[in-house]
Structure formats: structure tokens, C-alpha cells
PDB file of C-alpha atoms in Angstrom:
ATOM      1  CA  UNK A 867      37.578 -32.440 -65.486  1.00  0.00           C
ATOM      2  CA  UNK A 868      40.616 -30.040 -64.662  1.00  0.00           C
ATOM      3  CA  UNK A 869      44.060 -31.294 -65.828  1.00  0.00           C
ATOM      4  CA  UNK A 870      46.549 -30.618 -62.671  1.00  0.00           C
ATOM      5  CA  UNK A 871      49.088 -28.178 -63.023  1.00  0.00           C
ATOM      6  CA  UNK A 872      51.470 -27.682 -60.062  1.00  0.00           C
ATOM      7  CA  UNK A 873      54.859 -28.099 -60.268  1.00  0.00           C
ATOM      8  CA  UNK A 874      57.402 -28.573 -57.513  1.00  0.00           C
ATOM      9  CA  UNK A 875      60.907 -26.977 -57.107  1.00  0.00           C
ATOM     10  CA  UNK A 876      63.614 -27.688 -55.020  1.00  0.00           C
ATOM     11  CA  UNK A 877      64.380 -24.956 -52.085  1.00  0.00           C
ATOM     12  CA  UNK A 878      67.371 -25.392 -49.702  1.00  0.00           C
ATOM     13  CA  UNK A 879      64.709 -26.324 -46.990  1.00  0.00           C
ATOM     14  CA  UNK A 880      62.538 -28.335 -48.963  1.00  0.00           C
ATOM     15  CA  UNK A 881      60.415 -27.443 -52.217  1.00  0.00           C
ATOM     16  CA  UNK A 882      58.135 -25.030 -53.156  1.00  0.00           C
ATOM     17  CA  UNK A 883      55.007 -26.434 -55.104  1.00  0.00           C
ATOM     18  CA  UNK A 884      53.847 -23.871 -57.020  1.00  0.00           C
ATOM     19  CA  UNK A 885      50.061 -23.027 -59.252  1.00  0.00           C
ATOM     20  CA  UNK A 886      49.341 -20.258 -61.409  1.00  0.00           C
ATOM     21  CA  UNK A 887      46.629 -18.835 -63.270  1.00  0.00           C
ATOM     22  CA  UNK A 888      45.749 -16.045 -65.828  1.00  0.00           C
ATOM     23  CA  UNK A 889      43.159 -13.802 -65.548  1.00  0.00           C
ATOM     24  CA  UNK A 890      41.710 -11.141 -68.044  1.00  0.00           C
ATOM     25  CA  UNK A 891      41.952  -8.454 -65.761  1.00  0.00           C
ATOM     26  CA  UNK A 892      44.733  -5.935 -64.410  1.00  0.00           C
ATOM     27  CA  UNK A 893      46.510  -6.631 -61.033  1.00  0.00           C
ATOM     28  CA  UNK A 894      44.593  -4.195 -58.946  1.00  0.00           C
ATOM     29  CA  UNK A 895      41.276  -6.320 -59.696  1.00  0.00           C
ATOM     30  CA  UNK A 896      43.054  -9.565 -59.467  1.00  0.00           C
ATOM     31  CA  UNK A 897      44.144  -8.251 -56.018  1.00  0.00           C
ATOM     32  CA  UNK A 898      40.705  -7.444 -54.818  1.00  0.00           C
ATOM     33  CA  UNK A 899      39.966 -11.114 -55.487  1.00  0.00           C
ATOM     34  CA  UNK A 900      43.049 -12.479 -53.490  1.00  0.00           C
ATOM     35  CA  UNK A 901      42.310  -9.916 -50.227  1.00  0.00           C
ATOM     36  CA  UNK A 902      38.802  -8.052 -49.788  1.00  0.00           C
ATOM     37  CA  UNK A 903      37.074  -9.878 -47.171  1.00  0.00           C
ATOM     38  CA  UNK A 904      33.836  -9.852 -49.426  1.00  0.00           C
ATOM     39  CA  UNK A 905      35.821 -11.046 -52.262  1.00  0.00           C
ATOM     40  CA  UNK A 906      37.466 -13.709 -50.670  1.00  0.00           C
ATOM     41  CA  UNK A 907      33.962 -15.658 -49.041  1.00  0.00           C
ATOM     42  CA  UNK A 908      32.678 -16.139 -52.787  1.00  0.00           C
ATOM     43  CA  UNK A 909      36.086 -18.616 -53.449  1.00  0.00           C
ATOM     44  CA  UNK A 910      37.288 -19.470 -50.141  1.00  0.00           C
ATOM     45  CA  UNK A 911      36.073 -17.898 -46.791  1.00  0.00           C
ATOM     46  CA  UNK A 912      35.442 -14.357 -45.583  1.00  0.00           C
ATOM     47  CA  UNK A 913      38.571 -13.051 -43.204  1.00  0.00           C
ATOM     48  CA  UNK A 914      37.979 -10.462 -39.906  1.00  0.00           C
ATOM     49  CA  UNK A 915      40.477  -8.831 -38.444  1.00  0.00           C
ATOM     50  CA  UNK A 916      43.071  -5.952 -38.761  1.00  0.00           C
ATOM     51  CA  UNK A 917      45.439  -6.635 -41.949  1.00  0.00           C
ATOM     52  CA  UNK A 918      48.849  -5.704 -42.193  1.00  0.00           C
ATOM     53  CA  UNK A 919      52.415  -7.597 -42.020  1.00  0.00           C
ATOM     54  CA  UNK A 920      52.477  -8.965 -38.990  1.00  0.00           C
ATOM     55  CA  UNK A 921      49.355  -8.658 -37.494  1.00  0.00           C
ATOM     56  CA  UNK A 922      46.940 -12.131 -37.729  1.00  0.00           C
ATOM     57  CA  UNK A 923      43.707 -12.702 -39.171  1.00  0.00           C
ATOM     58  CA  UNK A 924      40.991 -15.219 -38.796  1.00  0.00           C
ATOM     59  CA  UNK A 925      39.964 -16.627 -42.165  1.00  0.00           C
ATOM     60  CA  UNK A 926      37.024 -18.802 -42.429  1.00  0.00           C
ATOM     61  CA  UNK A 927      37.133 -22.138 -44.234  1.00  0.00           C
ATOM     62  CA  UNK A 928      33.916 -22.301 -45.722  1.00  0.00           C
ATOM     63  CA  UNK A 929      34.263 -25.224 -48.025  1.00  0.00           C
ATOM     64  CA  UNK A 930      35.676 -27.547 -45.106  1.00  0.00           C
ATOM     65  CA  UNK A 931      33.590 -29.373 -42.553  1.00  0.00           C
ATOM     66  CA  UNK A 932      32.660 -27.272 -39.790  1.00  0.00           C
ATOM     67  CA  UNK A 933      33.511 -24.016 -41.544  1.00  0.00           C
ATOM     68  CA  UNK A 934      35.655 -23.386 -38.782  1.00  0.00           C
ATOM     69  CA  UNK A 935      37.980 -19.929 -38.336  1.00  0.00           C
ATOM     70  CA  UNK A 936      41.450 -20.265 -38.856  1.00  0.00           C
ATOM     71  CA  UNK A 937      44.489 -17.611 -37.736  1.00  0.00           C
ATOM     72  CA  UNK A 938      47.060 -16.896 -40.199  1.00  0.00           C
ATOM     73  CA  UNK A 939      49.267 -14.442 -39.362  1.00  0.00           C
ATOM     74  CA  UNK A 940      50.333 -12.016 -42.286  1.00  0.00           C
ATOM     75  CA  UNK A 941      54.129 -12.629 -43.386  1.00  0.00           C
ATOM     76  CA  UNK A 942      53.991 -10.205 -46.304  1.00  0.00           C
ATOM     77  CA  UNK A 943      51.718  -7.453 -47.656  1.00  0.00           C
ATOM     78  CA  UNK A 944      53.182  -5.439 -51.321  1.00  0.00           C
ATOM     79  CA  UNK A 945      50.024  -4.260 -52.839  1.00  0.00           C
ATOM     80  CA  UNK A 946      49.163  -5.025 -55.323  1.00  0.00           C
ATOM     81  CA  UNK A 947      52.024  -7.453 -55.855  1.00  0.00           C
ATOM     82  CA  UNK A 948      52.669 -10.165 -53.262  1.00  0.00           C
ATOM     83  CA  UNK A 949      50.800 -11.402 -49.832  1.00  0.00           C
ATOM     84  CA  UNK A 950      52.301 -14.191 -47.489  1.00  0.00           C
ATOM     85  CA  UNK A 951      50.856 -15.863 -45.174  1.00  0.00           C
ATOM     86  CA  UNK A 952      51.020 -18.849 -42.466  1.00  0.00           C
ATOM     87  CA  UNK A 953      49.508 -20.680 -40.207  1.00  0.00           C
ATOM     88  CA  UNK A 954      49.712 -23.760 -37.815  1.00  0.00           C
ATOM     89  CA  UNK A 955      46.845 -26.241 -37.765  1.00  0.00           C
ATOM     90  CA  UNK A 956      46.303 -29.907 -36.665  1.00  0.00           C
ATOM     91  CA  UNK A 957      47.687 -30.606 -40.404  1.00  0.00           C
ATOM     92  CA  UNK A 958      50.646 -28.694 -39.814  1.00  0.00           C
ATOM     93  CA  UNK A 959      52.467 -25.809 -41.317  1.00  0.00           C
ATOM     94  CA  UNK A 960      51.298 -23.420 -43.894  1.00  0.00           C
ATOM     95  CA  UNK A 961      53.487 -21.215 -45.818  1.00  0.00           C
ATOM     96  CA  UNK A 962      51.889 -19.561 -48.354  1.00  0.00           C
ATOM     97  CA  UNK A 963      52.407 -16.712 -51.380  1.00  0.00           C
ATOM     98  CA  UNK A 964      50.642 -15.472 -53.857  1.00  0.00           C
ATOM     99  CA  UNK A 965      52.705 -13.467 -56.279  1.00  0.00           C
ATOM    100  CA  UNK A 966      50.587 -11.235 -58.798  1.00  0.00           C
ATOM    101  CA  UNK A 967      52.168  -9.874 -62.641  1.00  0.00           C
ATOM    102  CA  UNK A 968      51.007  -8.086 -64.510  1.00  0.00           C
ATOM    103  CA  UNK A 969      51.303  -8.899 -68.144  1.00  0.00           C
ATOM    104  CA  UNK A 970      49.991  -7.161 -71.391  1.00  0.00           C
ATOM    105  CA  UNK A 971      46.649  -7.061 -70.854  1.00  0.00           C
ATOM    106  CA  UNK A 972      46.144  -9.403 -67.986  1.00  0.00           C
ATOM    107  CA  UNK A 973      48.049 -10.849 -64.598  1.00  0.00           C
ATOM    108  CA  UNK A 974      49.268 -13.454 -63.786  1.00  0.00           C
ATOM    109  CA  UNK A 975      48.636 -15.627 -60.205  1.00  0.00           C
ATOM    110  CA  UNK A 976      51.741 -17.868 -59.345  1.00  0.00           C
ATOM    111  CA  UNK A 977      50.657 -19.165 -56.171  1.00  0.00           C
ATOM    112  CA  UNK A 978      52.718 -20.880 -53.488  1.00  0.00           C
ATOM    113  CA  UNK A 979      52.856 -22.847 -50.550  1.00  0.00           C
ATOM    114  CA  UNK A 980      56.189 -23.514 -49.440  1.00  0.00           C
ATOM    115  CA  UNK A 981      56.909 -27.168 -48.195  1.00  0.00           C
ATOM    116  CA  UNK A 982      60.145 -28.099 -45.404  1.00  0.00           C
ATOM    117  CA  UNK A 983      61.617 -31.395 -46.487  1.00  0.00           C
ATOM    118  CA  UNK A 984      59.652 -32.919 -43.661  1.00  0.00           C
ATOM    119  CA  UNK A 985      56.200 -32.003 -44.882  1.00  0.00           C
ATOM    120  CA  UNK A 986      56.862 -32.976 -48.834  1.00  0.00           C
ATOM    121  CA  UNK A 987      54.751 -35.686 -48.389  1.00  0.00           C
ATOM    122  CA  UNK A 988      51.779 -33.461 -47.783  1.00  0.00           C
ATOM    123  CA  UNK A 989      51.756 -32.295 -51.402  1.00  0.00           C
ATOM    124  CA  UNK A 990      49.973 -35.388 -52.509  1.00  0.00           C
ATOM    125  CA  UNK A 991      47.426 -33.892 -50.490  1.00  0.00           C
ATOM    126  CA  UNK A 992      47.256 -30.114 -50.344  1.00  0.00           C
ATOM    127  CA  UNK A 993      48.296 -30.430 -54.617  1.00  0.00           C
ATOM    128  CA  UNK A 994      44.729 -30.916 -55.579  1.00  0.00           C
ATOM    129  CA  UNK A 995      42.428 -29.204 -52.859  1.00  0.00           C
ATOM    130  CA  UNK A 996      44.663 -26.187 -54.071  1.00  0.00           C
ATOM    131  CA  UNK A 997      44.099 -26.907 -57.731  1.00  0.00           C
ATOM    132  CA  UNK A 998      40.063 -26.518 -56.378  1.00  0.00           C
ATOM    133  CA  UNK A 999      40.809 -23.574 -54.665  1.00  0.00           C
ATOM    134  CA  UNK A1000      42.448 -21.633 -57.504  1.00  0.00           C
ATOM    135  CA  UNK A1001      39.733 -22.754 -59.716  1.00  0.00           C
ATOM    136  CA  UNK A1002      37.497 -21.570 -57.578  1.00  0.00           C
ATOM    137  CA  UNK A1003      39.070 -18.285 -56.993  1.00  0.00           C
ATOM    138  CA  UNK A1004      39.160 -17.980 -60.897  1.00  0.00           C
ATOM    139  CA  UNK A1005      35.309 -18.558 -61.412  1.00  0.00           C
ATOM    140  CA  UNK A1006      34.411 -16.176 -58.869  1.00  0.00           C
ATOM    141  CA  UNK A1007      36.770 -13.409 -60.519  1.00  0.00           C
ATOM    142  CA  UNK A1008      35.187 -14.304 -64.065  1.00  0.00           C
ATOM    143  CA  UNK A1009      31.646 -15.006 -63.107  1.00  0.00           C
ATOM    144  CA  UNK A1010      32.061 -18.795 -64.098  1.00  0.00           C
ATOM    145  CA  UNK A1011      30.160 -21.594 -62.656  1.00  0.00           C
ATOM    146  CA  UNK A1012      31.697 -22.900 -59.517  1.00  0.00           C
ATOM    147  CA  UNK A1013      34.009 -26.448 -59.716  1.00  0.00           C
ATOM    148  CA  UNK A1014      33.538 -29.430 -57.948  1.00  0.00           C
ATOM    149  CA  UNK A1015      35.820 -30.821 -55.590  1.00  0.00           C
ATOM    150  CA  UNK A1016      35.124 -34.462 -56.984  1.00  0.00           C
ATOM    151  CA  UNK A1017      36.535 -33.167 -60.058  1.00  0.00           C
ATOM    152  CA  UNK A1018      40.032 -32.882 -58.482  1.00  0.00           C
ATOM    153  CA  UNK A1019      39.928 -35.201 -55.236  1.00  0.00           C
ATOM    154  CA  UNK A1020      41.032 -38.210 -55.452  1.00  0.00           C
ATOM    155  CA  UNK A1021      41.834 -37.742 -59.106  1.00  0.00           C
ATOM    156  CA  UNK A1022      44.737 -35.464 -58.868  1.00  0.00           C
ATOM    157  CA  UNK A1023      46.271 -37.312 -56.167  1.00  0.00           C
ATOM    158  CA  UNK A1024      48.147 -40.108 -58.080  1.00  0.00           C
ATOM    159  CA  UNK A1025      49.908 -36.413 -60.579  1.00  0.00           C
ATOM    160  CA  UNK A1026      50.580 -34.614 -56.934  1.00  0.00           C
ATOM    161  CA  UNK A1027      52.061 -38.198 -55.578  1.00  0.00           C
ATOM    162  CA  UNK A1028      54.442 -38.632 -58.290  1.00  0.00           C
ATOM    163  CA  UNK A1029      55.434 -35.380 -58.738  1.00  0.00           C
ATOM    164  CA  UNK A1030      58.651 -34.398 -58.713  1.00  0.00           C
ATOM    165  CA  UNK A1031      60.939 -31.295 -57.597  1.00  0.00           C
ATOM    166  CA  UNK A1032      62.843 -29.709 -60.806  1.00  0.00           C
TER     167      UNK A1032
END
């Protein structure tokens, strides 16, 4: 079972809850992983679309019910150093960012999804199907067998609950 990880900081509109990962490999890979389309359906959904800041996407959800497409417009795009993105569902706002850094002989993933004061509660929530999610994207970059979601849902929810902003 995966031990959670996230930690939350205080922004002046909210806080940021923030997961990050190592990875073996120089940014450029760990890049590849984060935005080719064919890269991106082996940990969390295939995208179509044009990229660039400020144009929108359609990423596919493929480990949700119904698989369905979601837009996210593209906030950000510094290869091979930072992508932002967002979206609106029926579960509300998503801010996201993925920061990449490279360190002696590997990178680092801080990933981000940025939180107003009026969605904190949703980090109970998001905390561990993002915990999945990274741990997914990691096994699929290292050739590791896949997690599984019961692994981190409901079990993480009581750490992402209690967590609180430093």
C-alpha cells in the first residue's frame, strides 16, 4: 500500500496541495510522459487536439466511468519545464501544474492543483485519486506494474482530510 504524500500550502486565494515524484530519467523523457498523447493514455487518457497556451484540448479520462472526454484549456506550456492547465466540470474547478527539475541524474515532478478557499474541502477527495494518478504515471514511465485504486481510495482520505496548509 502507498503511504500519501501531498502536502498543502497556504496561497493568498486558498492553498496549493502539492505531489511530487522522482524519476531516473532526464526532463526531456519525463516530459514525454507528462504530454505525448501516446504517452499520456498508458497513465491517464490519450488527449486530441491542437496544443499550445491557450488553445484547449480534449483529454480522455480513461480510468473514470464512462471514459468520457474532458476540455482543458492550456494555461501554460515551457518545455520541457512547466505545463498548466484547467478545466470546469460538474466537480468544479481544476487548476493544475506540473513543474519538472532536473536534478543530478534524474527530475523531479512537483505536481499541483491549485485550490480557492472555497474548494479546500475537495482535497479530501482529489488528494488520493491524484496520489493514483502519479503512481500511475510513474509505472508507466518505469515499466512497473500498474497500482490499484483500492490501494489509495478510501484509505488516503482520512491523511488528505486532516491535512493541513503550512
Amino acid at each position: 500500500m502507498s503511504t500519501p504524500a501531498g502536502r498543502l500550502f497556504g496561497t493568498e486565494t486558498g492553498v496549493d496541495l502539492v505531489l511530487t515524484r522522482a524519476f531516473r530519467a532526464g526532463v526531456e523523457d519525463v516530459w514525454a510522459s507528462l504530454t505525448d498523447s501516446e504517452r499520456t493514455a498508458r497513465w491517464f487518457g490519450p488527449w486530441k487536439g491542437e496544443p499550445g497556451t491557450g488553445r484547449t484540448i480534449e483529454v480522455q479520462m480513461v480510468h473514470e466511468e464512462e471514459q468520457p472526454w474532458m476540455p482543458m484549456t492550456i494555461d501554460a506550456c515551457e518545455p520541457p519545464r512547466r505545463l498548466a492547465v484547467s478545466s470546469v466540470d460538474d466537480h468544479g474547478s481544476w487548476l493544475l501544474e506540473a513543474v519538472l527539475t532536473e536534478t543530478d541524474g534524474g527530475t523531479e515532478l512537483r505536481f499541483i492543483q491549485h485550490f480557492t478557499e472555497a474548494d479546500r474541502d475537495s482535497v479530501a477527495h482529489t488528494g488520493p485519486g491524484w496520489e493514483y494518478y502519479l503512481d500511475m504515471f510513474a509505472a508507466a514511465h518505469d515499466g512497473a506494474p500498474t497500482p490499484d485504486f483500492a490501494d489509495y481510495w478510501p484509505s488516503m482520505q482520512e491523511y488528505y482530510t486532516n491535512l493541513k496548509a503550512d
